[in-house]
């Protein structure tokens, strides 16, 4: 929503000009439009007859930008659905637009898929022998320009990459939302885009788990076999290791998914060990901890108060370094079978930014049919969603506080 | 399972071609005695084609796998091979999303989202 106020300027009654966006003393970007009105020769006894200047400011230029990086088939869409649900409402594709649009819009959030910034379509990539993971197939300049524009409150015409046809479709209009989430393969690859992000997340899935998930996803398709799935993963691995994997050192939070250590020689990939690696010192983000911040603790909640079925649940928390950064790692191995296990665990975690007791459990139950709802992936995705809500509220309250201070000074 | 799939693929296309052939020609009613064999109207044939869209994606996935296997038989490390498998991955992801979208399409839920105050959609929480 924009706030417009009209001023009359009697001095400029002979020229008509449209000034470019300028920053006022309030710090908001404004678009100023000057209307020239022919002044009547009769009367004019003191009342204004010059042109009016109407200035409009985009009042919500407080768009918070979140980046989410992961390889294809790694749970980005599940994470997106959980995240938008934390803010309330369901995210849906834009009504009345291209049915193959990748964008999701809810009341508070808009999710943009970075595949829309492919510079080469499917045939173009085939000709050049390049994968979608390669930076040569993506237009980072356009990505930076548009994310910057949306962040400063200007609507953009974003291209659409149609995954069904493999072509670039005509653009769609994206209006600046309160929270913009950019998800895809390269949100943190380009340095300029990285600087625009208020918070960034990387989903790091280990090779064994990735293989198991892709089997689950693709075995229902005709034509796929174990060999074709394995060949597909192997062929993409060099590009993935070269271009996508290095992004994890820039992420503020990494959700790492590994095979479980509770079951020896498990290769089904049903029970998972999930690690939430949280960078220390990130503005507006305080890491989740268990019992005592900064200390190391191993915790098995199953015992006298709580009975768990095989293989049980095991937690670990402690400080560490990750690619040269100070981090805190919260780790969960095992799965939840019952509601009371989940609420018991939630009551012992600290700094989870819930608004009421049991909010994490409630969110997990709301989406009990999503994959990962009974293990650390769902739990940590929900917790990260709540941390993002907390981050958003901190940013918006600090931004509304700043102009008040400016007017006082 | 395979025969069921092929049946689905054959029938809509066969019926869909009928309206095209009758376009422009005088109105014929060949199935007056057999109303169950009526000619599908263009709207209905379009609807049947829409339902077959995920099958179209499935065919694309199958074809892309064959192409990738051919491209990689010459040189497994070449750009063409890698790009072909990347295409397989992209199409598999699109197919799985399409399958999820089909699963979520409950007509009652869709109606109630837009009209929550109607009798069928009212919820009583306390």
Short mmCIF file of C-alpha atoms in Angstrom, two decimals:
data_model
loop_
_atom_site.label_atom_id
_atom_site.label_comp_id
_atom_site.label_asym_id
_atom_site.label_seq_id
_atom_site.Cartn_x
_atom_site.Cartn_y
_atom_site.Cartn_z
CA UNK A 1 0.00 0.00 0.00
CA UNK A 2 1.33 3.48 -0.88
CA UNK A 3 0.79 6.68 1.02
CA UNK A 4 0.23 9.73 -1.17
CA UNK A 5 0.14 13.33 -0.07
CA UNK A 6 -0.55 16.33 -2.28
CA UNK A 7 1.32 19.59 -2.06
CA UNK A 8 0.81 22.73 -4.04
CA UNK A 9 3.83 24.55 -5.33
CA UNK A 10 3.03 27.96 -6.57
CA UNK A 11 6.58 28.60 -7.64
CA UNK A 12 6.66 26.01 -10.39
CA UNK A 13 3.73 27.16 -12.42
CA UNK A 14 5.33 27.14 -15.80
CA UNK A 15 7.11 23.84 -16.12
CA UNK A 16 6.01 20.29 -15.82
CA UNK A 17 8.49 17.74 -14.62
CA UNK A 18 8.56 14.24 -13.29
CA UNK A 19 11.38 13.76 -10.87
CA UNK A 20 13.21 10.47 -10.49
CA UNK A 21 12.82 8.52 -7.21
CA UNK A 22 14.56 10.38 -4.45
CA UNK A 23 15.11 9.65 -0.80
CA UNK A 24 13.38 12.01 1.54
CA UNK A 25 14.35 12.73 5.11
CA UNK A 26 12.30 9.70 6.13
CA UNK A 27 14.55 7.36 4.15
CA UNK A 28 11.80 5.86 2.03
CA UNK A 29 12.06 5.72 -1.72
CA UNK A 30 9.46 8.01 -3.24
CA UNK A 31 8.13 8.58 -6.70
CA UNK A 32 7.16 12.18 -7.24
CA UNK A 33 4.70 13.18 -9.93
CA UNK A 34 4.13 16.79 -10.86
CA UNK A 35 0.82 17.71 -12.43
CA UNK A 36 0.57 20.90 -14.33
CA UNK A 37 -2.84 22.54 -14.13
CA UNK A 38 -3.62 25.48 -16.31
CA UNK A 39 -4.29 28.37 -13.94
CA UNK A 40 -7.43 30.34 -14.63
CA UNK A 41 -6.98 34.07 -15.29
CA UNK A 42 -10.13 34.97 -13.36
CA UNK A 43 -10.15 35.18 -9.61
CA UNK A 44 -7.11 33.62 -8.05
CA UNK A 45 -7.31 35.79 -4.94
CA UNK A 46 -4.83 33.92 -2.87
CA UNK A 47 -6.09 30.43 -3.52
CA UNK A 48 -3.64 28.06 -5.12
CA UNK A 49 -3.53 28.00 -8.85
CA UNK A 50 -0.17 26.47 -9.49
CA UNK A 51 0.55 22.83 -10.23
CA UNK A 52 0.17 20.23 -7.52
CA UNK A 53 2.92 17.85 -6.52
CA UNK A 54 1.76 14.48 -5.39
CA UNK A 55 4.37 12.34 -3.69
CA UNK A 56 3.77 8.67 -3.16
CA UNK A 57 5.91 6.57 -0.95
CA UNK A 58 5.87 2.80 -0.88
CA UNK A 59 5.22 2.46 2.84
CA UNK A 60 6.09 -1.17 3.02
CA UNK A 61 9.53 -0.96 1.52
CA UNK A 62 10.36 -3.20 4.43
CA UNK A 63 10.32 -6.37 2.35
CA UNK A 64 12.32 -9.00 4.17
CA UNK A 65 14.17 -11.27 1.75
CA UNK A 66 14.89 -14.89 2.65
CA UNK A 67 17.02 -17.20 0.51
CA UNK A 68 16.58 -20.98 0.41
CA UNK A 69 19.07 -23.14 -1.45
CA UNK A 70 18.86 -26.85 -2.19
CA UNK A 71 19.28 -29.31 -5.01
CA UNK A 72 16.22 -30.51 -6.87
CA UNK A 73 14.13 -33.10 -5.05
CA UNK A 74 15.43 -32.09 -1.64
CA UNK A 75 12.36 -30.78 0.15
CA UNK A 76 12.32 -27.12 -0.80
CA UNK A 77 8.59 -27.19 -1.56
CA UNK A 78 7.82 -28.94 1.74
CA UNK A 79 9.85 -26.31 3.56
CA UNK A 80 8.03 -23.54 1.70
CA UNK A 81 4.65 -24.92 2.65
CA UNK A 82 5.66 -25.16 6.31
CA UNK A 83 7.12 -21.65 6.26
CA UNK A 84 4.05 -20.03 4.73
CA UNK A 85 1.86 -21.95 7.15
CA UNK A 86 3.73 -20.46 10.15
CA UNK A 87 2.70 -17.01 8.92
CA UNK A 88 -0.84 -18.18 8.37
CA UNK A 89 -2.68 -19.00 5.19
CA UNK A 90 -1.81 -21.27 2.34
CA UNK A 91 0.42 -20.19 -0.50
CA UNK A 92 -1.10 -20.59 -3.94
CA UNK A 93 -0.04 -19.85 -7.48
CA UNK A 94 -1.17 -16.41 -8.72
CA UNK A 95 -4.81 -16.53 -9.76
CA UNK A 96 -5.61 -15.87 -13.37
CA UNK A 97 -2.01 -16.06 -14.53
CA UNK A 98 0.10 -18.65 -16.27
CA UNK A 99 -0.97 -22.04 -14.86
CA UNK A 100 2.63 -23.27 -15.04
CA UNK A 101 3.92 -20.39 -12.95
CA UNK A 102 6.37 -21.38 -10.21
CA UNK A 103 5.44 -18.48 -7.95
CA UNK A 104 3.44 -18.98 -4.75
CA UNK A 105 1.59 -16.11 -3.09
CA UNK A 106 -0.02 -15.94 0.35
CA UNK A 107 -1.05 -12.95 2.50
CA UNK A 108 2.37 -12.28 3.94
CA UNK A 109 4.76 -14.13 1.70
CA UNK A 110 5.62 -14.50 -1.94
CA UNK A 111 7.85 -17.36 -3.00
CA UNK A 112 9.86 -16.94 -6.18
CA UNK A 113 11.55 -19.89 -7.84
CA UNK A 114 14.98 -18.92 -9.14
CA UNK A 115 14.57 -21.25 -12.12
CA UNK A 116 12.67 -18.32 -13.62
CA UNK A 117 16.02 -16.57 -14.12
CA UNK A 118 17.38 -19.22 -16.45
CA UNK A 119 19.02 -17.46 -19.39
CA UNK A 120 18.98 -20.65 -21.46
CA UNK A 121 15.87 -22.76 -21.92
CA UNK A 122 15.97 -26.55 -22.12
CA UNK A 123 16.95 -26.73 -25.80
CA UNK A 124 19.52 -23.99 -25.33
CA UNK A 125 21.13 -25.91 -22.49
CA UNK A 126 21.12 -29.12 -24.50
CA UNK A 127 22.87 -27.39 -27.40
CA UNK A 128 25.57 -25.96 -25.18
CA UNK A 129 25.87 -29.16 -23.12
CA UNK A 130 25.22 -27.23 -19.88
CA UNK A 131 23.12 -28.24 -16.87
CA UNK A 132 20.73 -25.94 -15.01
CA UNK A 133 23.23 -26.00 -12.13
CA UNK A 134 25.83 -24.17 -14.22
CA UNK A 135 25.96 -20.41 -13.64
CA UNK A 136 26.20 -19.91 -17.43
CA UNK A 137 22.55 -21.00 -17.66
CA UNK A 138 21.32 -18.28 -15.26
CA UNK A 139 20.97 -14.53 -15.56
CA UNK A 140 22.36 -13.24 -12.26
CA UNK A 141 22.23 -9.59 -13.34
CA UNK A 142 18.47 -9.75 -13.85
CA UNK A 143 18.06 -11.70 -10.60
CA UNK A 144 19.94 -9.01 -8.68
CA UNK A 145 18.07 -6.11 -10.33
CA UNK A 146 14.64 -7.59 -9.68
CA UNK A 147 15.28 -8.72 -6.10
CA UNK A 148 16.71 -5.28 -5.34
CA UNK A 149 13.64 -3.64 -6.87
CA UNK A 150 11.19 -5.80 -4.94
CA UNK A 151 13.14 -5.19 -1.73
CA UNK A 152 12.79 -1.43 -2.21
CA UNK A 153 9.06 -1.68 -2.87
CA UNK A 154 8.88 -1.62 -6.67
CA UNK A 155 6.84 -4.23 -8.54
CA UNK A 156 8.66 -6.12 -11.30
CA UNK A 157 7.83 -8.19 -14.37
CA UNK A 158 9.54 -11.46 -13.66
CA UNK A 159 10.07 -14.05 -16.44
CA UNK A 160 8.52 -17.49 -16.05
CA UNK A 161 10.41 -20.71 -16.73
CA UNK A 162 7.91 -23.38 -17.66
CA UNK A 163 9.11 -26.71 -16.25
CA UNK A 164 6.68 -28.70 -18.37
CA UNK A 165 7.65 -27.29 -21.78
CA UNK A 166 11.16 -26.19 -20.85
CA UNK A 167 10.63 -22.75 -22.40
CA UNK A 168 10.75 -19.22 -21.06
CA UNK A 169 7.18 -17.88 -20.91
CA UNK A 170 6.05 -14.22 -20.95
CA UNK A 171 6.68 -12.42 -17.64
CA UNK A 172 4.26 -12.06 -14.73
CA UNK A 173 3.89 -9.10 -12.41
CA UNK A 174 5.27 -9.57 -8.89
CA UNK A 175 4.15 -6.99 -6.33
CA UNK A 176 6.41 -6.44 -3.32
CA UNK A 177 5.20 -8.60 -0.42
CA UNK A 178 6.03 -8.31 3.25
CA UNK A 179 8.28 -11.35 3.00
CA UNK A 180 9.95 -12.45 -0.20
CA UNK A 181 11.41 -15.94 -0.32
CA UNK A 182 13.74 -16.80 -3.18
CA UNK A 183 14.21 -20.51 -3.49
CA UNK A 184 16.29 -22.40 -5.96
CA UNK A 185 19.74 -23.64 -6.82
CA UNK A 186 21.70 -20.37 -6.65
CA UNK A 187 20.28 -17.85 -4.16
CA UNK A 188 23.65 -17.31 -2.53
CA UNK A 189 25.88 -17.80 -5.55
CA UNK A 190 26.03 -14.18 -6.68
CA UNK A 191 27.61 -11.85 -4.13
CA UNK A 192 25.25 -8.95 -4.83
CA UNK A 193 22.16 -11.11 -4.33
CA UNK A 194 23.72 -12.57 -1.18
CA UNK A 195 24.03 -9.09 0.32
CA UNK A 196 20.32 -8.45 -0.26
CA UNK A 197 19.28 -11.50 1.77
CA UNK A 198 18.18 -10.90 5.35
CA UNK A 199 18.41 -14.60 6.14
CA UNK A 200 19.61 -17.59 4.17
CA UNK A 201 19.05 -21.33 4.55
CA UNK A 202 20.78 -24.26 2.85
CA UNK A 203 19.31 -27.78 2.79
CA UNK A 204 22.26 -30.15 2.72
CA UNK A 205 21.18 -33.71 1.97
CA UNK A 206 23.80 -36.44 2.08
CA UNK A 207 24.24 -38.69 -0.94
CA UNK A 208 22.68 -41.80 0.59
CA UNK A 209 19.60 -39.96 1.75
CA UNK A 210 19.33 -38.13 -1.59
CA UNK A 211 19.39 -41.44 -3.42
CA UNK A 212 16.72 -42.91 -1.13
CA UNK A 213 14.45 -39.87 -1.54
CA UNK A 214 14.83 -39.82 -5.31
CA UNK A 215 13.99 -43.51 -5.48
CA UNK A 216 10.82 -42.81 -3.51
CA UNK A 217 9.95 -39.95 -5.82
CA UNK A 218 10.78 -41.53 -9.18
CA UNK A 219 10.08 -45.25 -8.93
CA UNK A 220 6.38 -44.58 -9.61
CA UNK A 221 7.33 -43.14 -12.99
CA UNK A 222 7.45 -45.44 -16.00
CA UNK A 223 10.86 -45.59 -17.58
CA UNK A 224 12.80 -44.99 -14.39
CA UNK A 225 14.89 -47.73 -12.85
CA UNK A 226 17.47 -47.79 -10.08
CA UNK A 227 20.21 -47.44 -12.68
CA UNK A 228 18.67 -44.41 -14.34
CA UNK A 229 18.15 -42.67 -10.99
CA UNK A 230 21.73 -43.42 -9.96
CA UNK A 231 23.08 -42.31 -13.34
CA UNK A 232 21.13 -39.05 -13.10
CA UNK A 233 22.55 -38.27 -9.64
CA UNK A 234 26.09 -39.21 -10.69
CA UNK A 235 25.99 -37.13 -13.87
CA UNK A 236 24.87 -34.00 -12.01
CA UNK A 237 27.31 -34.44 -9.15
CA UNK A 238 30.32 -32.59 -10.65
CA UNK A 239 28.29 -29.46 -11.39
CA UNK A 240 26.54 -29.73 -8.03
CA UNK A 241 29.83 -29.96 -6.13
CA UNK A 242 31.32 -27.09 -8.10
CA UNK A 243 28.48 -24.58 -8.04
CA UNK A 244 25.77 -25.44 -5.51
CA UNK A 245 27.58 -27.04 -2.58
CA UNK A 246 29.95 -24.10 -1.94
CA UNK A 247 26.93 -21.95 -1.07
CA UNK A 248 26.55 -23.65 2.28
CA UNK A 249 29.35 -21.71 3.85
CA UNK A 250 27.42 -18.47 3.29
CA UNK A 251 24.15 -19.74 4.78
CA UNK A 252 22.95 -18.48 8.16
CA UNK A 253 21.29 -21.83 8.84
CA UNK A 254 22.10 -25.21 7.31
CA UNK A 255 19.80 -28.20 7.71
CA UNK A 256 21.99 -31.24 7.15
CA UNK A 257 20.28 -34.61 6.66
CA UNK A 258 22.33 -37.76 7.18
CA UNK A 259 21.58 -41.46 7.62
CA UNK A 260 20.82 -42.49 11.18
CA UNK A 261 23.47 -43.70 13.61
CA UNK A 262 20.93 -45.47 15.83
CA UNK A 263 20.38 -48.41 13.50
CA UNK A 264 23.58 -50.11 12.38
CA UNK A 265 23.77 -50.72 8.61
CA UNK A 266 20.49 -48.99 7.89
CA UNK A 267 20.08 -48.25 4.21
CA UNK A 268 16.36 -47.66 3.98
CA UNK A 269 16.68 -44.02 4.84
CA UNK A 270 13.50 -44.00 6.89
CA UNK A 271 15.11 -42.93 10.17
CA UNK A 272 17.22 -39.80 9.72
CA UNK A 273 19.83 -37.87 11.61
CA UNK A 274 19.22 -34.16 11.10
CA UNK A 275 21.59 -31.38 12.15
CA UNK A 276 20.57 -27.75 12.39
CA UNK A 277 23.75 -25.68 12.01
CA UNK A 278 23.13 -22.09 13.08
CA UNK A 279 25.61 -19.31 12.50
CA UNK A 280 26.45 -17.17 15.52
CA UNK A 281 26.35 -13.42 15.36
CA UNK A 282 23.64 -13.08 12.72
CA UNK A 283 21.55 -9.97 13.23
CA UNK A 284 18.03 -10.63 14.62
CA UNK A 285 18.70 -14.39 14.84
CA UNK A 286 19.40 -16.13 18.12
CA UNK A 287 20.21 -19.86 17.78
CA UNK A 288 18.04 -22.53 19.36
CA UNK A 289 19.70 -24.31 22.27
CA UNK A 290 19.22 -27.21 24.64
CA UNK A 291 19.53 -26.65 28.40
CA UNK A 292 22.48 -24.24 28.44
CA UNK A 293 23.61 -21.99 25.64
CA UNK A 294 27.17 -22.54 24.50
CA UNK A 295 27.74 -25.78 26.37
CA UNK A 296 27.78 -29.27 24.90
CA UNK A 297 25.10 -31.76 25.83
CA UNK A 298 23.85 -35.14 24.68
CA UNK A 299 20.29 -35.94 25.60
CA UNK A 300 18.09 -39.00 25.25
CA UNK A 301 14.55 -37.95 26.23
CA UNK A 302 13.29 -41.56 26.43
CA UNK A 303 13.42 -43.01 29.94
CA UNK A 304 11.15 -42.98 32.93
CA UNK A 305 8.98 -40.02 32.02
CA UNK A 306 8.73 -40.82 28.33
CA UNK A 307 8.60 -44.23 26.69
CA UNK A 308 9.71 -44.35 23.06
CA UNK A 309 9.58 -47.20 20.59
CA UNK A 310 12.62 -48.47 18.67
CA UNK A 311 14.96 -46.80 17.63
CA UNK A 312 14.13 -43.95 20.00
CA UNK A 313 15.31 -40.34 19.89
CA UNK A 314 18.72 -38.86 20.60
CA UNK A 315 19.63 -35.17 20.78
CA UNK A 316 22.93 -33.40 20.76
CA UNK A 317 23.75 -29.73 21.12
CA UNK A 318 27.03 -27.90 21.13
CA UNK A 319 29.16 -25.12 19.69
CA UNK A 320 31.41 -25.83 16.72
CA UNK A 321 33.10 -24.23 13.73
CA UNK A 322 31.75 -24.67 10.22
CA UNK A 323 33.83 -23.45 7.28
CA UNK A 324 35.58 -20.98 9.53
CA UNK A 325 32.42 -19.58 11.15
CA UNK A 326 31.33 -19.94 14.76
CA UNK A 327 28.17 -22.04 14.84
CA UNK A 328 25.87 -23.86 17.26
CA UNK A 329 24.67 -27.27 16.17
CA UNK A 330 21.45 -28.88 17.35
CA UNK A 331 21.12 -32.45 16.22
CA UNK A 332 18.26 -34.94 16.34
CA UNK A 333 18.55 -38.61 15.47
CA UNK A 334 15.48 -40.85 15.39
CA UNK A 335 11.80 -40.25 14.93
CA UNK A 336 8.69 -39.22 16.81
CA UNK A 337 5.94 -41.80 17.12
CA UNK A 338 3.56 -40.03 19.43
CA UNK A 339 2.34 -36.57 20.15
CA UNK A 340 3.62 -36.56 23.73
CA UNK A 341 7.19 -37.23 22.54
CA UNK A 342 7.00 -34.11 20.41
CA UNK A 343 5.57 -31.88 23.12
CA UNK A 344 8.10 -33.25 25.66
CA UNK A 345 10.99 -32.38 23.35
CA UNK A 346 9.54 -28.95 22.58
CA UNK A 347 9.24 -28.11 26.26
CA UNK A 348 12.96 -28.69 26.73
CA UNK A 349 14.22 -26.65 23.76
CA UNK A 350 15.00 -22.99 24.38
CA UNK A 351 14.94 -19.93 22.12
CA UNK A 352 12.49 -21.44 19.67
CA UNK A 353 10.60 -18.13 19.28
CA UNK A 354 7.14 -19.62 19.80
CA UNK A 355 4.28 -17.34 20.77
CA UNK A 356 2.65 -19.94 23.00
CA UNK A 357 3.54 -23.27 24.56
CA UNK A 358 3.09 -26.09 22.08
CA UNK A 359 3.23 -23.99 18.91
CA UNK A 360 5.87 -26.20 17.28
CA UNK A 361 3.82 -29.31 18.02
CA UNK A 362 0.70 -27.66 16.68
CA UNK A 363 2.44 -26.69 13.44
CA UNK A 364 3.86 -30.18 13.00
CA UNK A 365 0.43 -31.74 13.57
CA UNK A 366 -1.19 -29.36 11.14
CA UNK A 367 0.96 -30.84 8.41
CA UNK A 368 1.25 -34.40 9.61
CA UNK A 369 0.95 -35.63 6.03
CA UNK A 370 4.05 -33.73 4.82
CA UNK A 371 7.20 -35.79 4.45
CA UNK A 372 9.49 -35.52 7.46
CA UNK A 373 6.73 -34.76 9.94
CA UNK A 374 7.91 -37.43 12.30
CA UNK A 375 11.62 -36.64 12.36
CA UNK A 376 14.15 -33.83 12.59
CA UNK A 377 13.54 -32.49 9.10
CA UNK A 378 10.00 -31.41 9.89
CA UNK A 379 10.93 -30.27 13.41
CA UNK A 380 13.86 -28.11 12.30
CA UNK A 381 12.04 -26.73 9.28
CA UNK A 382 9.19 -25.65 11.58
CA UNK A 383 11.63 -24.13 14.08
CA UNK A 384 13.45 -22.23 11.30
CA UNK A 385 10.05 -20.98 10.12
CA UNK A 386 9.35 -19.61 13.60
CA UNK A 387 12.82 -18.01 13.75
CA UNK A 388 12.11 -16.32 10.42
CA UNK A 389 8.84 -14.97 11.78
CA UNK A 390 10.74 -13.63 14.79
CA UNK A 391 13.37 -12.10 12.49
CA UNK A 392 10.66 -10.44 10.40
CA UNK A 393 8.99 -8.95 13.46
CA UNK A 394 12.31 -7.65 14.76
CA UNK A 395 13.19 -6.06 11.44
CA UNK A 396 9.81 -4.38 10.97
CA UNK A 397 9.72 -3.06 14.53
CA UNK A 398 13.25 -1.67 14.20
CA UNK A 399 12.40 -0.02 10.87
CA UNK A 400 9.31 1.70 12.29
CA UNK A 401 11.38 2.81 15.28
CA UNK A 402 14.07 4.45 13.12
CA UNK A 403 11.89 7.13 11.43
CA UNK A 404 10.43 8.07 14.82
CA UNK A 405 13.94 8.72 16.03
CA UNK A 406 14.70 10.75 12.91
CA UNK A 407 11.69 12.99 13.52
CA UNK A 408 12.63 13.42 17.16
CA UNK A 409 16.19 14.45 16.26
CA UNK B 1 -0.84 -51.95 -14.98
CA UNK B 2 0.72 -51.33 -18.39
CA UNK B 3 -2.48 -52.21 -20.24
CA UNK B 4 -4.49 -49.85 -18.06
CA UNK B 5 -2.14 -47.05 -18.98
CA UNK B 6 -2.29 -47.74 -22.67
CA UNK B 7 -6.06 -47.90 -22.55
CA UNK B 8 -6.17 -44.47 -20.97
CA UNK B 9 -3.87 -43.09 -23.62
CA UNK B 10 -5.71 -44.54 -26.58
CA UNK B 11 -9.32 -43.76 -25.70
CA UNK B 12 -9.22 -39.97 -25.15
CA UNK B 13 -7.23 -39.41 -28.32
CA UNK B 14 -9.59 -41.54 -30.41
CA UNK B 15 -12.65 -39.75 -29.12
CA UNK B 16 -11.01 -36.34 -29.28
CA UNK B 17 -10.38 -36.73 -32.98
CA UNK B 18 -14.08 -37.21 -33.68
CA UNK B 19 -15.23 -33.59 -33.11
CA UNK B 20 -12.52 -32.40 -35.52
CA UNK B 21 -13.78 -34.67 -38.26
CA UNK B 22 -17.38 -33.55 -37.80
CA UNK B 23 -16.49 -29.86 -37.92
CA UNK B 24 -18.15 -28.13 -40.83
CA UNK B 25 -20.08 -31.18 -42.01
CA UNK B 26 -23.89 -31.42 -41.64
CA UNK B 27 -25.19 -32.50 -38.23
CA UNK B 28 -25.14 -36.26 -38.02
CA UNK B 29 -26.62 -38.44 -35.29
CA UNK B 30 -25.12 -41.87 -35.99
CA UNK B 31 -25.63 -43.06 -32.41
CA UNK B 32 -29.30 -42.32 -31.99
CA UNK B 33 -29.95 -45.91 -30.95
CA UNK B 34 -26.79 -46.13 -28.89
CA UNK B 35 -26.70 -42.94 -26.81
CA UNK B 36 -23.77 -44.17 -24.77
CA UNK B 37 -21.61 -43.91 -27.85
CA UNK B 38 -22.41 -40.24 -28.39
CA UNK B 39 -19.82 -37.91 -29.93
CA UNK B 40 -18.03 -36.03 -27.23
CA UNK B 41 -18.47 -32.26 -27.36
CA UNK B 42 -15.24 -30.25 -27.77
CA UNK B 43 -15.48 -29.12 -24.12
CA UNK B 44 -15.57 -32.67 -22.85
CA UNK B 45 -12.83 -33.82 -25.18
CA UNK B 46 -10.68 -30.91 -23.92
CA UNK B 47 -11.34 -32.01 -20.34
CA UNK B 48 -10.24 -35.55 -21.17
CA UNK B 49 -7.09 -34.20 -22.78
CA UNK B 50 -6.35 -32.20 -19.60
CA UNK B 51 -6.63 -35.34 -17.52
CA UNK B 52 -4.11 -37.03 -19.80
CA UNK B 53 -1.54 -34.22 -19.26
CA UNK B 54 0.39 -36.02 -16.48
CA UNK B 55 0.61 -38.97 -18.85
CA UNK B 56 2.15 -36.58 -21.35
CA UNK B 57 4.73 -35.63 -18.72
CA UNK B 58 5.31 -39.31 -17.98
CA UNK B 59 5.94 -39.92 -21.67
CA UNK B 60 8.38 -37.00 -21.69
CA UNK B 61 10.23 -38.49 -18.72
CA UNK B 62 10.44 -41.89 -20.41
CA UNK B 63 11.65 -40.38 -23.65
CA UNK B 64 14.23 -38.20 -21.94
CA UNK B 65 15.65 -41.24 -20.10
CA UNK B 66 16.07 -43.07 -23.41
CA UNK B 67 17.74 -40.02 -24.95
CA UNK B 68 20.09 -39.65 -21.98
CA UNK B 69 21.09 -43.29 -22.17
CA UNK B 70 21.84 -42.87 -25.88
CA UNK B 71 23.80 -39.65 -25.35
CA UNK B 72 25.89 -41.26 -22.63
CA UNK B 73 26.67 -44.45 -24.53
CA UNK B 74 29.21 -42.54 -26.67
CA UNK B 75 30.92 -40.43 -24.03
CA UNK B 76 29.84 -40.51 -20.36
CA UNK B 77 31.74 -37.36 -19.43
CA UNK B 78 30.57 -35.13 -22.25
CA UNK B 79 28.41 -32.05 -21.80
CA UNK B 80 25.58 -33.64 -23.81
CA UNK B 81 25.40 -36.62 -21.47
CA UNK B 82 25.35 -34.44 -18.36
CA UNK B 83 22.79 -32.04 -19.84
CA UNK B 84 20.60 -35.00 -20.87
CA UNK B 85 20.55 -36.45 -17.34
CA UNK B 86 19.86 -32.98 -15.95
CA UNK B 87 16.82 -32.83 -18.23
CA UNK B 88 15.68 -36.22 -16.88
CA UNK B 89 15.98 -34.86 -13.34
CA UNK B 90 14.04 -31.69 -14.21
CA UNK B 91 11.22 -33.64 -15.88
CA UNK B 92 11.03 -36.14 -13.02
CA UNK B 93 10.68 -33.28 -10.56
CA UNK B 94 7.96 -31.68 -12.70
CA UNK B 95 6.14 -35.03 -12.96
CA UNK B 96 6.27 -35.54 -9.20
CA UNK B 97 4.91 -32.01 -8.57
CA UNK B 98 2.12 -32.65 -11.06
CA UNK B 99 1.27 -35.89 -9.27
CA UNK B 100 1.14 -34.05 -5.92
CA UNK B 101 -1.11 -31.38 -7.39
CA UNK B 102 -3.50 -34.03 -8.72
CA UNK B 103 -3.57 -35.67 -5.30
CA UNK B 104 -4.44 -32.39 -3.58
CA UNK B 105 -7.35 -31.63 -5.87
CA UNK B 106 -10.31 -32.38 -3.64
CA UNK B 107 -13.40 -30.72 -5.19
CA UNK B 108 -15.08 -30.16 -1.81
CA UNK B 109 -11.97 -28.51 -0.35
CA UNK B 110 -11.62 -26.28 -3.41
CA UNK B 111 -15.27 -25.20 -3.19
CA UNK B 112 -15.08 -24.56 0.56
CA UNK B 113 -11.97 -22.41 0.20
CA UNK B 114 -13.98 -19.92 -1.84
CA UNK B 115 -17.31 -20.32 -0.04
CA UNK B 116 -16.70 -21.05 3.65
CA UNK B 117 -20.13 -19.84 4.80
CA UNK B 118 -22.20 -22.39 2.84
CA UNK B 119 -23.87 -25.23 4.71
CA UNK B 120 -21.47 -27.89 3.50
CA UNK B 121 -18.44 -25.89 4.55
CA UNK B 122 -19.34 -24.44 7.95
CA UNK B 123 -17.12 -25.66 10.77
CA UNK B 124 -18.19 -25.70 14.39
CA UNK B 125 -15.13 -25.62 16.59
CA UNK B 126 -16.60 -25.44 20.06
#
